[in-house]
Tab-separated table of C-alpha atoms and ligand atoms in Angstrom:
chain	number	residue	atom	x	y	z
A	1	MET	CA	62.982	-27.471	73.598
A	2	TYR	CA	58.991	-26.554	74.703
A	3	THR	CA	59.571	-22.952	74.408
A	4	THR	CA	60.372	-22.873	70.822
A	5	LEU	CA	58.092	-25.851	69.987
A	6	LYS	CA	55.066	-24.167	71.635
A	7	LYS	CA	53.103	-27.173	71.626
A	8	LYS	CA	49.353	-26.772	72.231
A	9	ILE	CA	47.307	-28.510	74.977
A	10	LEU	CA	43.647	-28.507	74.668
A	11	LEU	CA	42.801	-29.008	78.485
A	12	GLY	CA	39.452	-30.599	79.117
A	13	ILE	CA	38.048	-30.167	82.518
A	14	THR	CA	35.226	-32.218	83.839
A	15	GLY	CA	33.255	-32.034	86.963
A	16	GLY	CA	34.925	-32.958	89.760
A	17	ILE	CA	36.785	-31.907	93.185
A	18	ALA	CA	40.177	-32.016	91.673
A	19	ALA	CA	39.053	-29.106	89.143
A	20	TYR	CA	41.139	-26.825	91.232
A	21	LYS	CA	43.991	-28.583	90.973
A	22	SER	CA	43.433	-27.938	87.191
A	23	ALA	CA	44.502	-24.003	87.749
A	24	GLU	CA	48.061	-24.877	89.207
A	25	LEU	CA	47.983	-27.560	85.724
A	26	VAL	CA	47.428	-24.598	83.437
A	27	ARG	CA	50.209	-22.115	85.317
A	28	LEU	CA	52.600	-25.249	85.362
A	29	LEU	CA	51.800	-26.452	81.458
A	30	ILE	CA	52.208	-22.497	80.463
A	31	LYS	CA	55.641	-22.149	82.701
A	32	ALA	CA	56.794	-25.269	80.847
A	33	GLY	CA	56.335	-23.570	77.679
A	34	PHE	CA	53.256	-25.025	76.104
A	35	GLU	CA	50.156	-22.810	74.935
A	36	VAL	CA	47.201	-23.975	76.545
A	37	ARG	CA	43.290	-23.463	75.769
A	38	VAL	CA	40.373	-24.931	78.294
A	39	VAL	CA	37.419	-26.686	77.444
A	40	MET	CA	34.677	-27.080	80.620
A	41	THR	CA	32.231	-29.130	80.942
A	42	PRO	CA	28.971	-27.771	82.434
A	43	SER	CA	29.607	-29.771	85.771
A	44	ALA	CA	33.152	-28.708	85.856
A	45	ARG	CA	31.509	-25.083	86.251
A	46	GLU	CA	30.189	-25.959	89.373
A	47	PHE	CA	33.334	-26.450	90.751
A	48	VAL	CA	35.420	-23.762	89.495
A	49	GLN	CA	34.732	-20.430	87.409
A	50	PRO	CA	35.836	-20.185	84.013
A	51	LEU	CA	37.287	-17.305	85.000
A	52	THR	CA	40.162	-18.882	86.888
A	53	TYR	CA	41.319	-20.401	83.953
A	54	GLN	CA	40.905	-17.138	81.789
A	55	ALA	CA	43.070	-15.432	83.795
A	56	LEU	CA	45.976	-18.352	83.969
A	57	SER	CA	45.685	-19.251	80.383
A	58	GLY	CA	45.228	-15.809	78.869
A	59	HIS	CA	42.422	-16.953	76.769
A	60	ARG	CA	38.810	-17.647	76.741
A	61	VAL	CA	37.418	-20.810	78.111
A	62	TYR	CA	35.151	-22.681	75.890
A	63	THR	CA	32.085	-24.057	77.645
A	64	ASP	CA	29.405	-24.591	75.285
A	65	THR	CA	29.020	-26.074	71.827
A	66	PHE	CA	26.058	-23.553	70.846
A	67	ASP	CA	28.443	-20.532	72.332
A	68	GLY	CA	26.946	-17.266	70.025
A	69	GLU	CA	30.268	-15.537	71.000
A	70	ALA	CA	32.099	-18.635	69.180
A	71	SER	CA	32.238	-16.555	66.078
A	72	SER	CA	34.738	-14.623	67.106
A	73	ALA	CA	36.901	-17.525	68.271
A	74	MET	CA	37.553	-21.069	66.984
A	75	ASP	CA	34.769	-23.265	66.577
A	76	HIS	CA	34.825	-26.930	67.888
A	77	ILE	CA	36.872	-28.375	64.524
A	78	GLU	CA	39.022	-25.817	64.523
A	79	LEU	CA	39.596	-26.131	68.388
A	80	ALA	CA	40.026	-29.864	67.857
A	81	ARG	CA	42.485	-29.206	64.847
A	82	TRP	CA	44.539	-26.706	66.606
A	83	ALA	CA	45.724	-29.141	69.692
A	84	ASP	CA	48.691	-31.467	69.675
A	85	LEU	CA	47.531	-32.985	72.544
A	86	MET	CA	44.033	-33.268	74.299
A	87	LEU	CA	44.142	-33.932	77.908
A	88	ILE	CA	41.246	-34.310	80.328
A	89	ALA	CA	42.336	-33.325	83.784
A	90	PRO	CA	40.439	-34.126	86.006
A	91	ALA	CA	38.584	-36.650	84.120
A	92	SER	CA	35.445	-38.086	86.262
A	93	SER	CA	34.082	-41.523	86.014
A	94	ASN	CA	31.026	-40.181	84.046
A	95	SER	CA	32.898	-38.497	81.226
A	96	LEU	CA	35.152	-41.531	81.119
A	97	ALA	CA	31.968	-43.639	80.408
A	98	LYS	CA	30.897	-41.213	78.004
A	99	LEU	CA	34.075	-40.866	76.472
A	100	ALA	CA	34.235	-44.398	75.904
A	101	SER	CA	30.938	-44.817	74.001
A	102	GLY	CA	31.542	-42.069	71.894
A	103	TYR	CA	29.096	-39.538	73.579
A	104	ALA	CA	29.019	-36.048	72.165
A	105	ASP	CA	26.543	-34.342	74.455
A	106	ASN	CA	28.872	-31.408	75.321
A	107	LEU	CA	31.476	-29.371	73.942
A	108	LEU	CA	34.569	-31.336	75.397
A	109	LEU	CA	33.130	-34.574	74.644
A	110	THR	CA	32.540	-33.379	70.607
A	111	LEU	CA	36.166	-32.549	70.347
A	112	CYS	CA	37.110	-35.526	71.627
A	113	LEU	CA	35.359	-37.471	68.706
A	114	ALA	CA	36.785	-34.674	66.355
A	115	CYS	CA	40.177	-34.736	67.879
A	116	LYS	CA	42.621	-36.550	65.593
A	117	LYS	CA	45.697	-36.354	68.035
A	118	ALA	CA	46.439	-38.041	71.053
A	119	VAL	CA	43.840	-37.847	73.704
A	120	ALA	CA	45.076	-38.365	77.478
A	121	VAL	CA	42.668	-38.783	80.685
A	122	ALA	CA	44.042	-38.137	84.115
A	123	PRO	CA	41.190	-39.991	86.155
A	124	ALA	CA	39.760	-38.355	89.421
A	125	MET	CA	37.149	-39.944	91.398
A	126	ASN	CA	36.628	-41.618	94.975
A	127	GLN	CA	38.293	-44.983	95.186
A	128	GLN	CA	35.022	-47.430	95.251
A	129	MET	CA	33.974	-45.709	91.791
A	130	TRP	CA	37.637	-46.448	90.557
A	131	ALA	CA	37.246	-49.794	91.490
A	132	ASN	CA	34.178	-50.656	90.267
A	133	PRO	CA	33.974	-53.127	87.383
A	134	ALA	CA	31.948	-50.803	85.344
A	135	THR	CA	34.675	-48.083	85.495
A	136	ASN	CA	37.428	-50.675	84.678
A	137	GLU	CA	35.222	-51.375	81.568
A	138	ASN	CA	35.446	-48.339	80.534
A	139	ILE	CA	39.144	-47.645	81.149
A	140	ALA	CA	39.634	-50.953	78.965
A	141	GLN	CA	37.674	-49.811	76.412
A	142	LEU	CA	39.662	-46.434	76.281
A	143	LYS	CA	42.513	-48.422	76.290
A	144	ARG	CA	41.522	-50.194	73.147
A	145	GLN	CA	40.916	-46.865	71.801
A	146	GLN	CA	44.284	-45.781	72.111
A	147	LYS	CA	43.688	-43.177	74.564
A	148	LEU	CA	46.343	-42.612	77.000
A	149	ILE	CA	45.332	-43.005	80.582
A	150	TRP	CA	47.384	-41.333	83.316
A	151	GLY	CA	46.956	-42.343	86.862
A	152	PRO	CA	44.898	-42.409	89.062
A	153	ASP	CA	47.279	-41.765	91.968
A	154	SER	CA	46.695	-43.244	95.125
A	155	GLY	CA	46.382	-41.947	98.855
A	156	GLU	CA	43.732	-39.763	100.882
A	157	GLN	CA	40.941	-38.774	98.980
A	158	ALA	CA	38.485	-35.543	99.066
A	159	CYS	CA	35.647	-37.679	100.729
A	160	GLY	CA	38.161	-38.957	103.426
A	161	ASP	CA	38.746	-42.155	101.774
A	162	VAL	CA	42.240	-43.683	101.175
A	163	GLY	CA	43.037	-45.401	97.696
A	164	LEU	CA	43.510	-45.404	94.535
A	165	GLY	CA	41.357	-42.537	92.441
A	166	ARG	CA	43.128	-39.159	93.112
A	167	MET	CA	44.183	-37.213	90.280
A	168	LEU	CA	48.017	-37.205	89.297
A	169	GLU	CA	49.613	-34.199	90.871
A	170	PRO	CA	49.792	-31.417	88.581
A	171	ALA	CA	53.626	-31.476	88.088
A	172	ALA	CA	53.395	-35.189	87.355
A	173	ILE	CA	50.951	-34.856	84.556
A	174	VAL	CA	53.158	-31.822	83.172
A	175	ALA	CA	56.120	-34.604	83.122
A	176	LEU	CA	53.896	-36.858	81.256
A	177	VAL	CA	53.032	-34.322	78.683
A	178	LYS	CA	56.673	-33.743	78.180
A	179	THR	CA	57.533	-37.190	78.020
A	180	HIS	CA	54.765	-37.461	75.681
A	181	PHE	CA	56.174	-34.863	73.340
A	182	GLU	CA	59.902	-36.170	73.622
A	183	PRO	CA	61.803	-38.459	70.834
A	184	GLY	CA	61.188	-42.051	72.397
A	185	LYS	CA	64.271	-43.138	74.093
A	186	LEU	CA	63.821	-46.284	72.552
A	187	ILE	CA	63.756	-45.404	68.812
A	188	GLY	CA	65.883	-48.075	67.053
A	189	LYS	CA	65.907	-50.730	69.856
A	190	THR	CA	63.779	-53.871	69.353
A	191	VAL	CA	62.014	-55.328	72.747
A	192	LEU	CA	60.915	-59.027	73.614
A	193	ILE	CA	58.725	-59.659	76.084
A	194	THR	CA	56.655	-62.582	77.265
A	195	ALA	CA	53.318	-62.217	79.159
A	196	GLY	CA	50.389	-63.978	80.357
A	197	PRO	CA	50.272	-67.567	81.905
A	198	THR	CA	51.148	-70.863	80.037
A	199	ARG	CA	49.006	-74.269	79.635
A	200	GLU	CA	50.208	-77.390	80.443
A	201	ALA	CA	47.976	-79.817	78.742
A	202	ILE	CA	46.813	-83.262	81.144
A	203	ASP	CA	44.798	-84.400	78.657
A	204	PRO	CA	43.011	-82.960	75.455
A	205	VAL	CA	40.150	-80.958	77.753
A	206	ARG	CA	42.248	-80.106	80.916
A	207	TYR	CA	45.172	-78.382	81.839
A	208	ILE	CA	47.875	-76.656	84.464
A	209	SER	CA	47.762	-72.751	84.630
A	210	ASN	CA	48.091	-69.747	86.876
A	211	LYS	CA	46.132	-66.625	87.330
A	212	SER	CA	48.062	-64.067	85.152
A	213	SER	CA	46.212	-61.989	83.027
A	214	GLY	CA	48.821	-60.815	80.963
A	215	LYS	CA	48.023	-57.078	81.970
A	216	MET	CA	51.225	-56.328	83.185
A	217	GLY	CA	53.269	-57.912	80.188
A	218	TYR	CA	51.085	-56.358	78.063
A	219	ALA	CA	51.050	-52.778	79.757
A	220	LEU	CA	55.099	-52.856	79.229
A	221	ALA	CA	54.624	-53.675	75.473
A	222	TRP	CA	52.684	-50.854	75.217
A	223	ALA	CA	55.149	-48.518	77.061
A	224	ALA	CA	58.052	-49.836	75.233
A	225	SER	CA	56.306	-49.286	71.980
A	226	GLN	CA	55.361	-45.365	73.340
A	227	ALA	CA	58.937	-44.972	73.966
A	228	GLY	CA	59.356	-45.826	70.162
A	229	ALA	CA	60.784	-49.714	70.207
A	230	SER	CA	60.041	-52.020	67.864
A	231	VAL	CA	58.003	-54.690	70.100
A	232	THR	CA	57.345	-58.198	69.719
A	233	LEU	CA	55.054	-59.894	72.493
A	234	ILE	CA	55.107	-63.489	73.063
A	235	SER	CA	51.606	-63.958	74.776
A	236	GLY	CA	50.288	-67.110	76.764
A	237	PRO	CA	46.260	-67.012	76.794
A	238	VAL	CA	44.656	-64.194	77.708
A	239	CYS	CA	41.801	-62.122	76.808
A	240	LEU	CA	43.446	-58.606	76.091
A	241	ALA	CA	43.852	-56.569	72.971
A	242	VAL	CA	47.480	-56.377	71.408
A	243	PRO	CA	48.718	-52.533	71.662
A	244	GLU	CA	48.797	-50.577	68.383
A	245	GLN	CA	51.964	-51.244	66.536
A	246	VAL	CA	52.881	-54.220	68.596
A	247	THR	CA	53.552	-57.743	66.868
A	248	ARG	CA	52.160	-60.191	69.320
A	249	ILE	CA	52.787	-64.070	68.942
A	250	ASP	CA	50.408	-66.316	70.404
A	251	VAL	CA	51.822	-69.417	72.644
A	252	SER	CA	49.899	-71.792	74.839
A	253	SER	CA	52.357	-74.192	76.938
A	254	ALA	CA	56.207	-73.447	78.275
A	255	THR	CA	57.646	-75.421	75.575
A	256	GLU	CA	55.890	-73.254	72.686
A	257	MET	CA	56.930	-70.054	74.393
A	258	ARG	CA	60.374	-71.346	74.616
A	259	ALA	CA	60.671	-71.871	71.230
A	260	ALA	CA	59.195	-68.774	70.184
A	261	VAL	CA	61.511	-66.601	72.446
A	262	ILE	CA	64.686	-68.423	71.045
A	263	LYS	CA	63.461	-67.907	67.521
A	264	ASN	CA	63.152	-64.190	68.198
A	265	VAL	CA	65.502	-63.249	70.817
A	266	ASN	CA	68.554	-63.024	68.260
A	267	GLN	CA	66.864	-59.344	67.256
A	268	ALA	CA	66.097	-58.200	70.668
A	269	ASP	CA	68.470	-55.454	72.146
A	270	ILE	CA	66.280	-55.998	75.621
A	271	PHE	CA	63.950	-59.161	76.739
A	272	ILE	CA	61.559	-58.522	79.357
A	273	ALA	CA	60.392	-61.898	80.795
A	274	CYS	CA	56.991	-61.102	82.411
A	275	ALA	CA	55.020	-64.403	81.724
A	276	ALA	CA	54.143	-66.425	84.748
A	277	VAL	CA	55.867	-69.543	82.999
A	278	ALA	CA	54.500	-73.093	84.772
A	279	ASP	CA	57.850	-74.470	86.339
A	280	TYR	CA	56.497	-78.060	85.430
A	281	ARG	CA	54.572	-79.577	82.881
A	282	VAL	CA	52.871	-83.250	82.771
A	283	ALA	CA	55.174	-85.913	81.829
A	284	ASN	CA	52.315	-88.105	80.275
A	285	VAL	CA	50.204	-85.981	78.367
A	286	SER	CA	46.923	-88.335	77.777
A	287	ASP	CA	45.946	-88.584	73.887
A	288	GLN	CA	42.227	-89.257	75.365
A	289	LYS	CA	39.930	-87.356	78.083
A	290	ILE	CA	40.848	-88.907	81.635
A	291	LYS	CA	38.193	-91.202	83.216
A	292	LYS	CA	37.477	-90.896	86.480
A	293	THR	CA	37.723	-94.545	87.432
A	294	ALA	CA	39.698	-94.296	90.659
A	295	LYS	CA	39.203	-92.485	93.760
A	296	THR	CA	42.714	-90.703	93.206
A	297	MET	CA	44.913	-89.802	90.636
A	298	GLN	CA	48.549	-88.924	90.641
A	299	LEU	CA	50.134	-86.473	87.810
A	300	ASN	CA	53.961	-86.766	86.950
A	301	LEU	CA	55.465	-83.408	86.658
A	302	SER	CA	58.738	-82.931	84.685
A	303	ARG	CA	60.567	-79.699	84.880
A	304	ASN	CA	60.026	-77.173	82.220
A	305	PRO	CA	62.795	-75.248	80.611
A	306	ASP	CA	63.827	-72.230	82.535
A	307	ILE	CA	63.127	-69.673	79.626
A	308	VAL	CA	65.031	-66.473	80.904
A	309	SER	CA	68.025	-68.399	82.254
A	310	GLU	CA	68.554	-69.745	78.941
A	311	VAL	CA	68.681	-66.522	77.184
A	312	THR	CA	70.886	-64.877	79.546
A	313	HIS	CA	73.525	-67.844	78.880
A	314	LEU	CA	73.356	-67.066	75.422
A	315	ASP	CA	76.670	-65.435	73.897
A	316	ASN	CA	74.889	-62.242	72.596
A	317	LYS	CA	72.365	-62.332	75.378
A	318	PRO	CA	70.313	-58.841	75.294
A	319	PHE	CA	69.767	-57.234	78.586
A	320	THR	CA	67.752	-59.043	80.425
A	321	ILE	CA	64.735	-58.216	82.870
A	322	GLY	CA	63.093	-60.967	84.847
A	323	PHE	CA	60.355	-60.660	87.108
A	324	ALA	CA	59.797	-62.529	90.880
A	325	ALA	CA	56.497	-62.922	91.928
A	326	GLU	CA	56.766	-64.132	95.496
A	327	THR	CA	54.441	-64.351	98.457
A	328	GLU	CA	56.904	-63.715	100.936
A	329	SER	CA	60.659	-62.799	101.557
A	330	LEU	CA	60.529	-60.121	98.423
A	331	ALA	CA	63.615	-58.602	98.397
A	332	GLU	CA	65.671	-61.753	99.455
A	333	HIS	CA	63.966	-64.007	97.049
A	334	ALA	CA	64.279	-61.386	94.138
A	335	GLN	CA	68.223	-60.741	94.926
A	336	ALA	CA	68.525	-64.449	94.761
A	337	LYS	CA	66.765	-64.693	91.653
A	338	LEU	CA	68.651	-62.110	90.157
A	339	GLU	CA	72.312	-63.786	90.771
A	340	ARG	CA	70.756	-67.084	89.823
A	341	LYS	CA	69.270	-66.127	86.626
A	342	ASN	CA	72.188	-64.099	85.490
A	343	LEU	CA	69.855	-61.088	84.867
A	344	ASP	CA	70.550	-57.460	84.293
A	345	MET	CA	67.485	-56.407	86.325
A	346	ILE	CA	64.736	-58.084	88.506
A	347	ALA	CA	61.037	-56.484	88.917
A	348	ALA	CA	59.605	-57.814	91.902
A	349	ASN	CA	55.964	-58.097	93.341
A	350	LEU	CA	54.067	-59.711	95.968
A	351	VAL	CA	51.327	-61.895	94.754
A	352	GLY	CA	48.307	-63.703	96.541
A	353	ASP	CA	46.194	-61.959	98.552
A	354	ASP	CA	44.344	-60.045	96.356
A	355	ARG	CA	47.835	-58.575	94.940
A	356	GLY	CA	49.589	-58.908	91.669
A	357	PHE	CA	47.746	-61.422	89.663
A	358	ASP	CA	44.638	-60.130	87.413
A	359	LYS	CA	44.654	-56.694	88.849
A	360	GLU	CA	44.693	-53.265	87.471
A	361	TYR	CA	47.343	-52.099	89.662
A	362	ASN	CA	50.943	-53.059	91.122
A	363	GLU	CA	53.830	-52.356	92.943
A	364	LEU	CA	57.522	-53.509	92.245
A	365	LEU	CA	61.012	-53.618	93.824
A	366	VAL	CA	63.296	-53.251	91.054
A	367	LEU	CA	66.644	-54.622	91.725
A	368	TRP	CA	70.073	-54.498	89.713
A	369	SER	CA	73.405	-54.966	90.525
A	370	GLY	CA	74.301	-51.307	92.018
A	371	GLY	CA	70.791	-50.009	92.622
A	372	GLU	CA	67.174	-50.552	93.555
A	373	LYS	CA	64.159	-48.397	93.527
A	374	LYS	CA	60.385	-49.134	94.697
A	375	LEU	CA	57.856	-48.289	92.186
A	376	ALA	CA	54.809	-47.624	94.557
A	377	LEU	CA	51.281	-48.678	94.064
A	378	ALA	CA	50.013	-47.329	90.745
A	379	SER	CA	48.071	-48.569	87.394
A	380	LYS	CA	50.037	-51.344	85.605
A	381	ASP	CA	50.203	-48.513	82.969
A	382	ASP	CA	51.933	-46.592	85.071
A	383	ILE	CA	54.056	-48.739	86.751
A	384	ALA	CA	55.166	-50.331	83.052
A	385	ARG	CA	55.946	-46.510	82.211
A	386	GLN	CA	58.188	-46.214	85.267
A	387	LEU	CA	60.065	-49.707	84.784
A	388	ILE	CA	60.566	-48.837	80.790
A	389	ASP	CA	62.290	-45.436	81.957
A	390	LEU	CA	64.396	-47.381	84.484
A	391	ILE	CA	65.507	-50.091	81.906
A	392	VAL	CA	66.386	-47.427	79.299
A	393	ASN	CA	68.863	-45.704	81.836
A	394	CYS	CA	70.439	-48.990	83.129
A	395	TYR	CA	70.395	-50.091	79.498
A	396	ILE	CA	72.118	-46.869	78.287
A	397	PHE	CA	74.395	-46.775	81.158
A	398	LYS	CA	75.600	-50.661	80.704
A	399	ASN	CA	76.325	-49.731	77.110
A	400	LYS	CA	78.405	-46.863	77.873
A	401	THR	CA	80.645	-48.643	80.381
B	501	PMT	O1	49.732	-60.984	84.121
B	501	PMT	P1	49.203	-60.211	85.268
B	501	PMT	O2	47.746	-60.652	85.679
B	501	PMT	O3	49.058	-58.623	85.069
B	501	PMT	O4	50.222	-60.347	86.518
B	501	PMT	C1	51.434	-59.870	86.572
B	501	PMT	C2	52.563	-60.775	87.268
B	501	PMT	C3	52.139	-61.451	88.443
B	501	PMT	C4	52.691	-62.111	86.547
B	501	PMT	C5	53.792	-60.311	86.762
B	501	PMT	O5	54.208	-59.404	87.049
B	501	PMT	C6	54.743	-61.084	87.495
B	501	PMT	O6	55.364	-61.240	88.308
B	501	PMT	N1	55.472	-62.258	86.428
B	501	PMT	C7	56.519	-63.267	86.448
B	501	PMT	C8	55.921	-64.669	87.112
B	501	PMT	C9	56.698	-65.753	87.564
B	501	PMT	O7	56.887	-66.685	87.012
B	501	PMT	O8	57.566	-65.403	88.598
B	501	PMT	P2	58.995	-66.411	89.169
B	501	PMT	O9	59.350	-65.603	90.329
B	501	PMT	O10	57.852	-67.660	89.316
B	501	PMT	O11	59.961	-66.796	87.466
B	501	PMT	C10	60.858	-65.684	87.724
B	501	PMT	C11	61.472	-65.274	86.108
B	501	PMT	O12	61.696	-66.212	85.604
B	501	PMT	C12	60.038	-64.511	85.437
B	501	PMT	O13	60.489	-63.633	84.874
B	501	PMT	C13	59.842	-65.468	84.449
B	501	PMT	O14	59.008	-65.484	83.588
B	501	PMT	C14	60.962	-66.487	84.374
B	501	PMT	N2	60.529	-67.710	84.050
B	501	PMT	C15	59.901	-68.600	85.125
B	501	PMT	C16	59.763	-70.018	84.892
B	501	PMT	C17	60.299	-70.749	83.532
B	501	PMT	N3	60.208	-71.995	83.555
B	501	PMT	N4	60.814	-70.005	82.210
B	501	PMT	C18	60.861	-68.259	82.754
B	501	PMT	O15	61.557	-67.961	82.068
């Protein structure tokens, strides 16, 4: 399919040791039937000579905005128009920062600004640099600009450190490029997702809540939308931008979340319950701010409705995926929840001790009747993409049998 379509990939290479892997990336992309042109930043040339990519791609390598030879080739606007996808691999922290801020001080960045098609980046840097709040903020900004963030991978790094920051392997990047051009597997399907925490009021100024940031649920909404689904996201209070083409319904308490789910679930083919819903609410919410008169104070709590269980007991229940947030015995608790809540699938994650909640990355143990799969530590976007693939396969299988 790719041979006949000959999709055009403009591969940007920035300065980083992973630039040597991009030679293999060029080879694999061409082998998969893509047309490839390469653009390098000045610092990328410190790592690998343009001639390497020229020999592999069969085309001259673009390096300079003011290249005298450019009249014989495409200028930067033409080149940006030529591409079906711009892929920056490796994407250094410096280039990501500049891209996020709209800099155009080299040819590659200028092309990114001029490109109307999708721009994907495969970050590659030291794990401390990846963990730096400034990098986090740049990645968040790139996501808001609808850039595709592919990776990074975790493992041993060129500098000897171990952690998240390695560029994805070339074969994994080629697989993502292929998926990018595949027609969405969820076209025509409606997916309902809950995300974030709920807030249970104590009085007009105080509430009980939890540490959920919404990042996992929002990543799932994005991945389902990328797969072609029409997505409704029922969100507790979080500070995240809604992914493009996703409809968000804002709620605060578990009771409000339940009402929004019940109102929308009839239209859903798939329901993913990722929200960290409070199990209890305050029985008697005070109308006025509670005064600190006594030394101790007791709150009476009532059980909240179990939203996902209510959905799985509907006559026309959608294919339903629950989450399990556990601090111990992950597999056992997840299996028990899968059965107790009558779920089609459960995605279990360890939380606490700097894991799960409000992190950029996650790892999941996914269970369903007749199967299980571990999704290794990766960015929440990558995990979401993999989980959506798994859901699609199980959903299609269930509907065939
Ligand atoms: O938001 P992030 O910061 O990115 O963090 C992601 C996450 C850790 C919140 C997410 O990955 C996750 O684990 N979400 C589920 C959290 C949770 O409430 O787990 P639980 O084991 O308590 O609940 C089991 C399932 O029942 C969940 O699908 C939950 O949505 C659902 N539930 C729980 C209580 C309730 N009253 N109604 C429900 O529907």
